Short mmCIF file of C-alpha atoms in Angstrom, two decimals:
data_model
loop_
_atom_site.label_atom_id
_atom_site.label_comp_id
_atom_site.label_asym_id
_atom_site.label_seq_id
_atom_site.Cartn_x
_atom_site.Cartn_y
_atom_site.Cartn_z
CA MET Q 1 17.66 -23.14 10.67
CA ASN Q 2 19.08 -19.71 11.22
CA ILE Q 3 17.46 -18.67 14.52
CA LYS Q 4 19.32 -14.99 14.60
CA LYS Q 5 18.01 -14.65 11.29
CA LEU Q 6 14.44 -15.26 12.04
CA LEU Q 7 14.57 -13.33 15.38
CA SER Q 8 16.13 -10.03 13.34
CA LEU Q 9 13.60 -10.57 10.89
CA ALA Q 10 10.65 -10.82 13.71
CA LEU Q 11 12.41 -7.86 15.56
CA VAL Q 12 12.32 -5.47 12.50
CA ALA Q 13 8.95 -6.69 12.13
CA ALA Q 14 7.49 -5.39 15.54
CA LEU Q 15 9.36 -2.23 15.20
CA PRO Q 16 6.32 -0.23 14.19
CA LEU Q 17 4.79 -1.85 17.35
CA LEU Q 18 7.53 -0.65 19.56
CA SER Q 19 7.70 3.03 18.19
CA SER Q 20 4.11 3.46 18.96
CA ALA Q 21 3.43 1.53 22.06
CA GLN Q 22 1.65 4.23 23.60
CA GLN Q 23 -0.60 5.48 20.64
CA LYS Q 24 -4.25 6.43 20.89
CA ALA Q 25 -6.89 5.44 18.40
CA ASN Q 26 -7.51 7.30 15.67
CA TRP Q 27 -4.03 8.70 16.53
CA GLN Q 28 -3.68 9.78 12.59
CA ASN Q 29 -6.22 12.42 13.65
CA LEU Q 30 -4.79 13.67 16.56
CA ASP Q 31 -3.09 17.12 16.99
CA LEU Q 32 0.55 16.90 18.42
CA LYS Q 33 0.25 19.76 20.43
CA THR Q 34 -3.04 18.95 22.15
CA ASP Q 35 -2.64 15.39 22.19
CA THR Q 36 0.95 14.99 22.42
CA ILE Q 37 0.66 12.78 19.19
CA PHE Q 38 2.14 13.51 15.80
CA GLY Q 39 -1.32 12.81 13.65
CA ILE Q 40 -2.78 15.63 11.16
CA SER Q 41 -4.94 17.73 13.46
CA THR Q 42 -8.35 16.49 11.63
CA GLU Q 43 -10.28 16.68 14.43
CA LYS Q 44 -8.82 20.13 15.71
CA ALA Q 45 -10.15 21.29 12.24
CA TYR Q 46 -13.37 19.98 12.17
CA LYS Q 47 -13.98 21.60 15.75
CA GLU Q 48 -12.39 25.06 15.16
CA LEU Q 49 -12.54 25.52 11.48
CA LEU Q 50 -15.15 23.61 10.05
CA LYS Q 51 -17.93 23.61 12.53
CA GLY Q 52 -21.23 24.85 10.47
CA LYS Q 53 -19.64 25.29 7.37
CA LYS Q 54 -21.15 23.45 4.15
CA SER Q 55 -19.26 20.82 1.89
CA THR Q 56 -19.80 19.10 -1.64
CA PRO Q 57 -19.34 15.30 -1.79
CA VAL Q 58 -16.36 14.34 -3.46
CA LEU Q 59 -15.33 11.27 -5.56
CA VAL Q 60 -12.66 9.34 -4.50
CA ALA Q 61 -10.88 6.13 -6.29
CA VAL Q 62 -9.11 3.03 -4.62
CA LEU Q 63 -6.84 1.59 -6.93
CA ASP Q 64 -6.05 -1.24 -4.71
CA GLY Q 65 -7.09 -4.97 -4.50
CA GLY Q 66 -10.94 -4.25 -3.85
CA VAL Q 67 -12.96 -2.79 -1.36
CA ASP Q 68 -15.87 -4.47 1.25
CA LEU Q 69 -18.98 -2.12 0.09
CA ASN Q 70 -21.12 -3.94 2.64
CA HIS Q 71 -18.81 -3.17 5.68
CA GLU Q 72 -20.86 -0.92 8.64
CA ASP Q 73 -18.26 1.94 8.34
CA LEU Q 74 -18.07 2.14 4.37
CA LYS Q 75 -21.50 0.91 2.85
CA ARG Q 76 -22.82 4.78 3.24
CA VAL Q 77 -20.10 6.38 1.53
CA ILE Q 78 -19.75 3.67 -1.41
CA TRP Q 79 -20.32 5.11 -4.62
CA THR Q 80 -23.50 3.90 -7.05
CA ASN Q 81 -23.34 4.96 -10.45
CA LYS Q 82 -26.92 6.07 -10.94
CA LYS Q 83 -26.68 5.83 -15.01
CA GLU Q 84 -26.57 2.04 -14.08
CA VAL Q 85 -29.02 -0.14 -13.89
CA ALA Q 86 -28.06 -3.17 -11.50
CA GLY Q 87 -27.92 -6.97 -12.68
CA ASN Q 88 -29.03 -6.11 -15.94
CA GLY Q 89 -26.68 -7.34 -18.00
CA LEU Q 90 -26.46 -4.61 -19.61
CA ASP Q 91 -24.32 -1.52 -20.27
CA ASP Q 92 -26.66 1.14 -19.45
CA ASP Q 93 -24.49 4.34 -19.39
CA LYS Q 94 -22.45 3.39 -22.65
CA ASN Q 95 -19.42 3.57 -21.20
CA GLY Q 96 -17.68 0.12 -22.08
CA TYR Q 97 -18.34 -1.63 -18.65
CA ILE Q 98 -21.40 -3.79 -18.30
CA ASP Q 99 -23.00 -3.35 -14.76
CA ASP Q 100 -20.52 -0.87 -12.92
CA VAL Q 101 -22.65 0.10 -10.72
CA HIS Q 102 -19.84 0.52 -7.54
CA GLY Q 103 -16.86 0.63 -9.72
CA TRP Q 104 -15.18 -2.03 -11.90
CA ASN Q 105 -12.47 -4.90 -11.22
CA PHE Q 106 -9.85 -5.14 -14.26
CA LEU Q 107 -9.08 -8.36 -12.51
CA GLY Q 108 -11.69 -10.09 -13.35
CA GLY Q 109 -13.57 -12.17 -16.19
CA LYS Q 110 -16.79 -14.72 -16.33
CA THR Q 111 -15.31 -17.46 -14.23
CA GLY Q 112 -13.84 -15.37 -11.20
CA SER Q 113 -10.93 -13.37 -10.24
CA VAL Q 114 -7.16 -13.11 -10.06
CA GLU Q 115 -5.79 -13.35 -6.47
CA PHE Q 116 -2.17 -14.14 -6.84
CA GLU Q 117 0.27 -13.09 -9.63
CA THR Q 118 3.85 -13.09 -10.71
CA LEU Q 119 5.96 -9.87 -9.78
CA GLU Q 120 6.61 -7.81 -12.56
CA LEU Q 121 10.40 -8.69 -13.06
CA THR Q 122 8.79 -12.41 -13.05
CA ARG Q 123 6.79 -11.51 -15.84
CA LEU Q 124 10.27 -9.55 -17.87
CA VAL Q 125 12.11 -12.85 -17.39
CA ARG Q 126 9.39 -14.93 -18.64
CA ARG Q 127 8.94 -12.58 -21.62
CA ASP Q 128 12.54 -12.57 -22.48
CA ASN Q 129 13.29 -16.14 -22.01
CA ALA Q 130 10.98 -16.96 -25.23
CA ARG Q 131 12.41 -13.88 -26.87
CA PHE Q 132 16.23 -14.82 -26.18
CA ALA Q 133 16.12 -18.72 -26.38
CA GLY Q 134 19.39 -20.24 -27.28
CA VAL Q 135 21.01 -16.22 -27.67
CA THR Q 136 24.09 -15.73 -26.35
CA ALA Q 137 26.38 -13.17 -25.16
CA SER Q 138 28.53 -13.95 -28.27
CA THR Q 139 25.62 -14.16 -30.82
CA VAL Q 140 23.21 -11.53 -30.01
CA ALA Q 141 22.59 -9.49 -32.70
CA GLY Q 142 23.85 -5.79 -32.19
CA LYS Q 143 20.52 -4.14 -31.59
CA ASP Q 144 19.24 -6.42 -29.27
CA LYS Q 145 22.19 -5.82 -27.11
CA VAL Q 146 20.98 -3.92 -24.55
CA ASP Q 147 17.69 -5.58 -23.63
CA TYR Q 148 19.92 -8.57 -23.87
CA GLU Q 149 22.04 -7.21 -20.72
CA ALA Q 150 18.88 -6.37 -18.96
CA PHE Q 151 17.26 -9.68 -19.57
CA VAL Q 152 20.46 -11.28 -18.28
CA ASN Q 153 20.39 -9.13 -15.19
CA ASN Q 154 16.84 -9.76 -14.34
CA ARG Q 155 17.23 -13.14 -14.40
CA THR Q 156 19.98 -13.23 -12.11
CA GLU Q 157 18.03 -11.06 -9.85
CA LEU Q 158 14.89 -13.33 -10.23
CA GLU Q 159 17.09 -16.38 -9.50
CA LYS Q 160 18.20 -14.66 -6.36
CA GLN Q 161 15.13 -13.27 -5.12
CA LEU Q 162 13.73 -17.07 -5.64
CA GLY Q 163 16.31 -18.55 -3.66
CA THR Q 164 15.95 -16.37 -0.95
CA ALA Q 165 12.27 -16.86 -0.34
CA LYS Q 166 13.05 -20.31 -0.73
CA SER Q 167 15.80 -20.63 2.55
CA ASP Q 168 13.93 -18.64 4.79
CA LEU Q 169 10.81 -20.18 3.85
CA GLU Q 170 12.58 -23.11 5.03
CA GLY Q 171 14.03 -21.31 7.73
CA ILE Q 172 10.72 -19.88 9.15
CA THR Q 173 8.75 -23.38 8.92
CA GLY Q 174 11.64 -25.26 10.47
CA PHE Q 175 11.47 -22.63 13.54
CA LYS Q 176 7.65 -22.91 13.68
CA HIS Q 177 8.39 -26.67 13.89
CA TYR Q 178 9.97 -26.89 16.72
CA LEU Q 179 8.45 -23.59 18.26
CA ASP Q 180 5.34 -25.79 18.15
CA LEU Q 181 6.81 -28.46 19.62
CA VAL Q 182 8.38 -25.97 22.61
CA VAL Q 183 4.60 -24.95 23.21
CA LYS Q 184 3.34 -28.37 23.47
CA LYS Q 185 5.42 -29.29 25.86
CA ILE Q 186 4.76 -25.49 28.06
CA GLY Q 187 1.09 -26.98 27.88
CA LYS Q 188 -0.29 -23.46 26.92
CA GLU Q 189 -1.79 -21.93 24.04
CA ASN Q 190 -0.53 -18.44 24.96
CA PRO Q 191 2.42 -18.96 27.35
CA THR Q 192 4.19 -15.42 28.73
CA ALA Q 193 7.72 -15.03 29.37
CA ALA Q 194 7.69 -16.83 32.70
CA ASP Q 195 6.38 -19.76 30.90
CA PHE Q 196 9.58 -19.96 28.44
CA THR Q 197 12.15 -18.93 31.36
CA ALA Q 198 10.76 -21.93 33.59
CA PHE Q 199 10.88 -23.91 30.26
CA LYS Q 200 13.82 -26.63 30.44
CA ALA Q 201 15.50 -27.09 26.93
CA THR Q 202 16.79 -30.02 26.23
CA THR Q 203 18.04 -29.83 22.96
CA LYS Q 204 19.83 -26.88 20.79
CA GLN Q 205 16.76 -26.47 19.25
CA GLU Q 206 14.62 -25.79 22.14
CA GLU Q 207 17.43 -23.41 23.76
CA GLY Q 208 17.38 -21.41 20.43
CA ILE Q 209 13.46 -21.26 20.13
CA LYS Q 210 13.60 -19.82 24.20
CA ALA Q 211 16.01 -17.40 23.61
CA ALA Q 212 15.03 -16.09 20.57
CA VAL Q 213 10.71 -16.17 21.65
CA LEU Q 214 11.91 -14.49 24.98
CA GLY Q 215 13.61 -11.64 23.03
CA ILE Q 216 9.89 -11.30 21.54
CA LEU Q 217 7.71 -11.62 24.32
CA SER Q 218 9.24 -8.51 26.25
CA GLU Q 219 7.48 -6.01 23.15
CA MET Q 220 4.49 -8.63 22.42
CA ASP Q 221 2.20 -11.58 23.92
CA PHE Q 222 3.22 -14.67 22.22
CA LYS Q 223 -0.16 -14.73 20.42
CA THR Q 224 0.33 -11.71 18.71
CA PHE Q 225 3.91 -12.86 17.66
CA TYR Q 226 2.72 -16.29 16.24
CA LYS Q 227 0.00 -15.26 14.18
CA THR Q 228 1.68 -11.75 13.15
CA GLN Q 229 5.16 -13.01 12.38
CA ILE Q 230 5.11 -16.75 12.53
CA GLU Q 231 2.23 -17.96 10.71
CA ALA Q 232 2.16 -14.46 8.49
CA GLY Q 233 5.89 -15.27 7.71
CA VAL Q 234 5.23 -18.68 6.29
CA LYS Q 235 1.97 -17.60 4.38
CA GLN Q 236 3.91 -14.66 3.16
CA LEU Q 237 7.07 -16.62 1.84
CA THR Q 238 5.06 -19.46 0.57
CA GLU Q 239 3.47 -17.19 -1.98
CA GLN Q 240 6.53 -15.57 -2.85
CA VAL Q 241 7.51 -19.18 -3.52
CA LYS Q 242 4.53 -20.43 -5.43
CA TYR Q 243 3.02 -17.51 -7.31
CA ASN Q 244 4.91 -14.01 -7.05
CA LEU Q 245 8.21 -15.42 -8.30
CA ASN Q 246 7.35 -18.54 -10.22
CA ILE Q 247 8.03 -17.84 -13.88
CA ASP Q 248 5.48 -20.76 -14.75
CA TYR Q 249 2.52 -19.50 -12.95
CA ASP Q 250 0.32 -17.20 -14.98
CA PRO Q 251 -2.72 -16.72 -14.07
CA ARG Q 252 -4.40 -14.15 -16.49
CA SER Q 253 -6.39 -16.48 -18.56
CA ILE Q 254 -8.61 -15.76 -15.97
CA VAL Q 255 -9.26 -12.15 -17.26
CA GLY Q 256 -9.38 -13.12 -21.05
CA ASP Q 257 -7.71 -10.50 -22.22
CA ASN Q 258 -4.42 -9.94 -24.32
CA PRO Q 259 -2.18 -9.36 -21.13
CA ASN Q 260 0.34 -7.76 -23.95
CA ASP Q 261 -2.32 -5.57 -25.66
CA SER Q 262 -1.74 -2.30 -23.65
CA LYS Q 263 -4.00 -0.56 -25.86
CA GLU Q 264 -7.12 -2.87 -24.81
CA ARG Q 265 -9.39 -1.12 -22.54
CA PHE Q 266 -12.89 -2.87 -22.13
CA TYR Q 267 -12.12 -6.33 -20.05
CA GLY Q 268 -12.79 -7.05 -16.58
CA ASN Q 269 -15.90 -7.85 -14.25
CA ASN Q 270 -17.78 -5.48 -11.77
CA ASP Q 271 -16.74 -7.43 -9.08
CA ILE Q 272 -15.01 -4.53 -6.69
CA LYS Q 273 -14.69 -6.98 -3.54
CA GLY Q 274 -12.81 -9.28 -5.29
CA PRO Q 275 -11.08 -12.69 -3.16
CA ASP Q 276 -9.21 -10.74 -1.15
CA ALA Q 277 -10.27 -7.25 0.04
CA LEU Q 278 -8.56 -6.50 3.28
CA HIS Q 279 -6.10 -3.72 1.54
CA GLY Q 280 -8.43 -2.01 -0.14
CA SER Q 281 -10.78 -1.86 2.42
CA HIS Q 282 -8.30 -0.68 4.82
CA VAL Q 283 -7.29 2.09 2.83
CA SER Q 284 -10.55 3.11 2.26
CA GLY Q 285 -11.89 2.99 5.82
CA ILE Q 286 -9.04 5.75 6.39
CA ILE Q 287 -10.11 8.10 3.95
CA GLY Q 288 -13.85 8.19 4.61
CA ALA Q 289 -14.76 5.90 6.89
CA ASP Q 290 -18.74 6.67 8.23
CA ARG Q 291 -18.05 10.27 10.29
CA THR Q 292 -22.09 10.34 11.17
CA ASN Q 293 -22.48 6.79 12.84
CA THR Q 294 -21.45 6.33 16.53
CA ILE Q 295 -19.30 2.70 15.50
CA GLY Q 296 -15.66 1.62 14.30
CA ILE Q 297 -13.45 4.51 13.20
CA LYS Q 298 -13.94 7.82 11.82
CA GLY Q 299 -12.07 8.48 8.23
CA VAL Q 300 -10.40 11.82 7.44
CA ALA Q 301 -13.07 12.87 5.22
CA ASP Q 302 -16.17 13.54 6.17
CA ASN Q 303 -18.05 14.37 2.96
CA VAL Q 304 -16.36 11.23 0.07
CA ILE Q 305 -18.11 8.93 -2.32
CA ILE Q 306 -15.57 5.93 -2.65
CA ILE Q 307 -15.62 4.57 -6.03
CA GLY Q 308 -13.33 0.81 -5.65
CA VAL Q 309 -11.25 0.35 -8.94
CA ARG Q 310 -9.62 -2.89 -8.68
CA ASN Q 311 -6.38 -2.99 -10.31
CA THR Q 312 -3.72 -4.92 -7.82
CA PRO Q 313 -3.56 -8.64 -7.08
CA ASN Q 314 -1.41 -10.30 -4.23
CA GLY Q 315 1.60 -9.53 -6.53
CA ASP Q 316 2.45 -6.77 -9.00
CA GLU Q 317 -0.02 -5.22 -10.64
CA ARG Q 318 0.13 -4.97 -14.49
CA ASP Q 319 0.95 -1.64 -16.46
CA LYS Q 320 -2.35 -1.98 -18.24
CA ASP Q 321 -4.33 -2.30 -15.76
CA VAL Q 322 -2.95 0.66 -13.60
CA ALA Q 323 -3.42 3.26 -16.50
CA ASN Q 324 -6.96 1.59 -17.10
CA ALA Q 325 -7.82 2.12 -13.75
CA ILE Q 326 -6.74 5.64 -13.69
CA ARG Q 327 -8.89 6.60 -16.78
CA TYR Q 328 -11.68 4.68 -15.49
CA ALA Q 329 -11.98 6.77 -12.53
CA ALA Q 330 -10.78 9.90 -14.31
CA ASP Q 331 -14.24 9.41 -16.82
CA ASN Q 332 -16.21 8.70 -13.86
CA GLY Q 333 -15.86 11.94 -11.95
CA ALA Q 334 -13.26 11.22 -9.48
CA LYS Q 335 -11.45 14.10 -7.88
CA VAL Q 336 -8.43 12.52 -6.13
CA LEU Q 337 -7.04 8.80 -6.53
CA ASN Q 338 -5.45 6.78 -4.10
CA MET Q 339 -2.83 4.24 -5.38
CA SER Q 340 -1.46 2.74 -2.17
CA PHE Q 341 0.48 -0.17 -4.39
CA GLY Q 342 4.08 0.13 -6.24
CA LYS Q 343 6.85 -2.27 -8.10
CA SER Q 344 10.42 -2.12 -8.84
CA TYR Q 345 10.23 -2.81 -12.17
CA SER Q 346 7.71 -1.56 -15.12
CA TRP Q 347 6.39 -3.30 -18.41
CA ASP Q 348 5.44 -0.14 -19.93
CA LYS Q 349 5.34 2.65 -18.42
CA ALA Q 350 4.42 4.68 -21.55
CA VAL Q 351 1.16 3.68 -21.25
CA VAL Q 352 0.75 4.45 -17.32
CA ASP Q 353 2.45 7.99 -18.47
CA GLU Q 354 -0.23 8.58 -20.62
CA ALA Q 355 -3.25 7.84 -18.22
CA VAL Q 356 -1.78 9.83 -15.83
CA LYS Q 357 -1.57 12.66 -18.29
CA TYR Q 358 -4.83 12.19 -18.66
CA ALA Q 359 -6.02 12.55 -15.79
CA VAL Q 360 -4.09 15.35 -15.03
CA SER Q 361 -6.01 16.94 -17.92
CA LYS Q 362 -9.11 16.11 -15.95
CA ASP Q 363 -8.31 17.91 -12.81
CA VAL Q 364 -7.54 14.89 -10.40
CA LEU Q 365 -5.26 14.43 -7.71
CA LEU Q 366 -3.09 11.55 -7.67
CA VAL Q 367 -2.11 10.13 -4.52
CA HIS Q 368 0.80 7.51 -4.23
CA ALA Q 369 2.16 5.66 -1.60
CA ALA Q 370 6.29 5.63 -1.62
CA GLY Q 371 6.86 2.17 -0.70
CA ASN Q 372 7.97 0.03 2.09
CA ASP Q 373 11.53 -1.04 1.80
CA ASN Q 374 13.57 1.29 3.86
CA ASN Q 375 14.80 2.87 0.30
CA ASP Q 376 15.43 6.13 -1.37
CA VAL Q 377 13.46 6.28 -4.09
CA ASP Q 378 15.27 9.06 -5.56
CA VAL Q 379 17.74 6.15 -6.60
CA GLU Q 380 15.73 3.06 -6.45
CA ASN Q 381 12.36 2.78 -8.68
CA ASN Q 382 9.17 2.66 -7.06
CA PHE Q 383 6.60 2.22 -10.17
CA PRO Q 384 4.45 4.01 -11.03
CA THR Q 385 5.79 8.02 -10.53
CA ALA Q 386 5.45 11.13 -11.17
CA LYS Q 387 8.38 11.16 -13.31
CA TYR Q 388 7.21 10.79 -17.34
CA LEU Q 389 9.70 9.36 -19.56
CA ASP Q 390 10.52 12.68 -21.17
CA GLY Q 391 11.30 13.83 -18.07
CA SER Q 392 8.57 16.28 -17.17
CA ILE Q 393 6.60 15.77 -13.72
CA ALA Q 394 2.98 15.22 -13.29
CA SER Q 395 1.75 18.49 -12.00
CA SER Q 396 -0.95 17.02 -9.50
CA TRP Q 397 0.61 14.19 -7.80
CA LEU Q 398 2.05 13.38 -4.49
CA THR Q 399 4.09 10.50 -3.49
CA VAL Q 400 3.63 10.23 0.25
CA GLY Q 401 6.18 8.31 2.87
CA ALA Q 402 5.12 7.01 6.40
CA SER Q 403 5.50 8.53 9.83
CA GLY Q 404 5.06 7.09 13.44
CA PRO Q 405 3.61 8.83 16.59
CA LYS Q 406 6.17 10.31 18.23
CA ASP Q 407 8.14 13.70 17.43
CA ASP Q 408 11.21 11.93 18.15
CA GLU Q 409 13.94 10.07 16.38
CA THR Q 410 11.30 7.62 15.70
CA LEU Q 411 9.60 9.70 13.93
CA LYS Q 412 10.33 8.15 10.17
CA ALA Q 413 8.50 4.67 9.88
CA ALA Q 414 11.33 2.17 9.68
CA PHE Q 415 10.23 0.63 6.76
CA SER Q 416 9.51 3.72 4.94
CA ASN Q 417 10.93 4.83 1.35
CA TYR Q 418 12.25 8.36 1.41
CA GLY Q 419 13.74 10.60 -1.19
CA LYS Q 420 14.81 14.67 -0.96
CA THR Q 421 13.50 14.93 -4.54
CA SER Q 422 11.02 11.88 -5.02
CA VAL Q 423 8.54 12.07 -2.18
CA ASP Q 424 6.54 14.97 -1.19
CA VAL Q 425 5.52 14.46 2.25
CA PHE Q 426 5.33 12.11 5.00
CA ALA Q 427 1.85 10.96 6.98
CA PRO Q 428 0.88 9.00 9.97
CA GLY Q 429 1.13 5.43 8.85
CA VAL Q 430 2.19 3.03 11.76
CA ARG Q 431 -0.29 0.87 13.24
CA ILE Q 432 -3.38 2.45 11.49
CA LEU Q 433 -6.95 1.05 12.66
CA SER Q 434 -9.46 0.90 10.19
CA THR Q 435 -11.81 -0.89 8.27
CA VAL Q 436 -11.53 -4.72 7.19
CA PRO Q 437 -13.90 -6.83 4.82
CA ASP Q 438 -16.34 -9.11 6.37
CA ASN Q 439 -18.39 -9.40 9.67
CA ASN Q 440 -17.64 -5.49 10.17
CA LYS Q 441 -13.75 -5.82 11.20
CA TYR Q 442 -11.03 -3.57 12.32
CA ILE Q 443 -7.86 -4.18 12.35
CA GLU Q 444 -4.14 -2.36 12.60
CA GLU Q 445 -2.21 -2.14 9.47
CA ASP Q 446 1.64 -0.21 8.46
CA GLY Q 447 2.66 0.97 5.73
CA THR Q 448 2.83 3.68 3.25
CA SER Q 449 -0.41 2.04 1.89
CA MET Q 450 -1.60 3.34 5.25
CA ALA Q 451 0.06 7.07 5.16
CA ALA Q 452 -1.42 7.92 1.28
CA PRO Q 453 -5.18 7.78 2.06
CA VAL Q 454 -4.43 9.89 5.24
CA VAL Q 455 -3.04 12.61 2.75
CA THR Q 456 -5.98 11.09 0.09
CA GLY Q 457 -8.68 12.00 2.63
CA LEU Q 458 -7.12 15.06 3.51
CA ALA Q 459 -7.31 15.84 -0.24
CA ALA Q 460 -10.93 15.12 -0.47
CA LEU Q 461 -11.33 17.04 3.00
CA ILE Q 462 -10.06 20.33 1.20
CA ARG Q 463 -11.80 19.71 -2.27
CA SER Q 464 -15.14 19.32 -0.63
CA TYR Q 465 -15.33 22.47 1.40
CA TYR Q 466 -13.32 24.47 -1.44
CA PRO Q 467 -14.26 23.11 -4.42
CA LYS Q 468 -13.34 25.68 -6.61
CA LEU Q 469 -9.83 24.97 -5.88
CA THR Q 470 -8.15 22.35 -8.52
CA ALA Q 471 -5.89 19.28 -8.18
CA VAL Q 472 -2.52 21.42 -8.58
CA GLN Q 473 -3.86 24.04 -5.81
CA VAL Q 474 -4.82 21.38 -3.58
CA LYS Q 475 -1.31 19.70 -3.93
CA ASP Q 476 -0.04 23.09 -3.26
CA ILE Q 477 -1.89 24.01 -0.24
CA ILE Q 478 -0.68 20.55 1.53
CA MET Q 479 3.06 20.69 0.47
CA LYS Q 480 3.17 24.35 2.35
CA SER Q 481 1.14 23.72 5.11
CA VAL Q 482 3.06 20.47 6.72
CA VAL Q 483 4.14 20.76 10.00
CA LYS Q 484 8.00 21.25 9.42
CA VAL Q 485 10.29 18.40 11.28
CA ASN Q 486 13.22 20.12 12.53
CA HIS Q 487 15.14 17.44 14.09
CA ASN Q 488 17.01 14.05 12.88
CA VAL Q 489 15.64 10.72 12.21
CA SER Q 490 16.55 6.98 12.58
CA THR Q 491 17.28 4.81 9.64
CA MET Q 492 18.82 1.89 8.34
CA LYS Q 493 21.36 2.06 5.84
CA GLY Q 494 22.84 -1.48 5.16
CA ALA Q 495 23.32 -2.96 8.59
CA ASP Q 496 23.80 0.29 9.71
CA THR Q 497 21.18 2.40 12.05
CA VAL Q 498 22.11 6.18 11.31
CA SER Q 499 20.88 9.88 11.94
CA ILE Q 500 19.92 11.83 8.97
CA PRO Q 501 17.62 15.24 9.14
CA PHE Q 502 14.28 14.44 8.43
CA ALA Q 503 14.14 17.60 5.86
CA ASP Q 504 15.93 15.32 3.53
CA LEU Q 505 13.43 12.40 3.65
CA CYS Q 506 10.83 14.41 1.70
CA VAL Q 507 10.28 17.48 -0.72
CA SER Q 508 7.92 19.22 1.77
CA GLY Q 509 10.47 18.64 4.71
CA GLY Q 510 7.69 17.68 7.07
CA ILE Q 511 3.98 15.92 8.27
CA VAL Q 512 0.82 17.06 6.36
CA ASN Q 513 -1.46 18.85 8.56
CA ALA Q 514 -5.62 19.37 8.34
CA TYR Q 515 -5.65 22.38 10.46
CA ASN Q 516 -2.95 24.20 8.58
CA ALA Q 517 -4.25 23.18 5.26
CA LEU Q 518 -7.72 24.20 5.22
CA LYS Q 519 -6.59 27.85 7.32
CA LEU Q 520 -4.28 28.04 3.96
CA ALA Q 521 -7.27 27.12 1.44
CA ALA Q 522 -9.62 29.62 3.09
CA THR Q 523 -7.32 32.44 2.14
CA TYR Q 524 -5.89 30.77 -0.70
CA LYS Q 525 -5.69 32.96 -4.03
#
């Protein structure tokens, strides 16, 4: 059991919490000057620019793992397909999707829905294992040499990731075992730092546990640490080993399609919630949680209709599903698409490119999360991307990094990907409170997955009050109206903490701002 490594992982996971210890509720919508929190000035915009103005509803598609359409803060803004008769088993609107009353689930079939999936890397290795069975570097045909080398590299990478996941799972499971024993000896369900200080360790394992936990408890209480770091860590690593990195795991038969046929369009079911709608519901709340009630939270946009399109499992999404989700949303009138998902490998980028081009032709703005690996995506892949295979760029696409609440060196979220030419803007993505499924709950989440819907909400807000603006114009407005950041921020490069200009993190060099954007939209020619 490597306690130092586990402590390091826990501290890294706690960084977003530490950087926003004094944040305010709804902070993503607050104003830097008025509230001393680096939000996007949404509330200021409503108060000073939008009061008394009329707006038109904007359809926003949430391409994700599912949306809880019955949540108290979402149910008023969920899309209903008026051309479809609920529950009659017929395709009333003749669009190829039976009973798609609130959206569509491309991960579903007659017997249920896919929850866990493999990584794209795992699927690529599985595919090429069959293709190159019995082939070696000395026997591979010349025409297949490049593909074979890619296969060998992918296989090596998969073995490396699986080995690391198994090792980390063994380590954190051991850590949990000894931690549970220490807590039992202390005799309290939620022991404090004082309780651990007073505890007399009798073994090296207990000494290590005591030191590690005392380092954590200065920043969060034990219950929070145990739930968010230990239990969540065991769960995540178990899923990686059992599903994501397991070459023998393949749940696609549930859907009943041909997963290798990227041209296939009509499959799935109408269950937009699916087996795990936490992520998609959280995203939806950030975009458009009901602003007319006095409960819960306030979404960025006050006049949106959310269409749920399920294409993202607990694992990597398939390019086929991404492409079909984009087309489905565009065909049903969505004007902004939120895509809070991503992966390092792509099975069929061409089919996604075609779908993106189709959405662009339909005046759709696509908003994509930059990813959470603290990578420079100018050099590291995070699919899907705005760049097509031919090198051209999607004109109505925004890639979003995540920022924190303080205008200091911690402004860049520790986990956020960045890229001077590949990431367009940054937006709040640290400890964002939003809606989650079942019993009308709300929790805080971190990620560029939370930053992207802030921008999606802003885009929808602009399009609802200025409906004549095109998707390309809305992107231009958002880019030009950022609050520029003229100082350095801290980020990790390898094992080192470095200080770099925020301007080097993204194209715009700033944080999106609703107040500035709406002022610009009012004068936009």
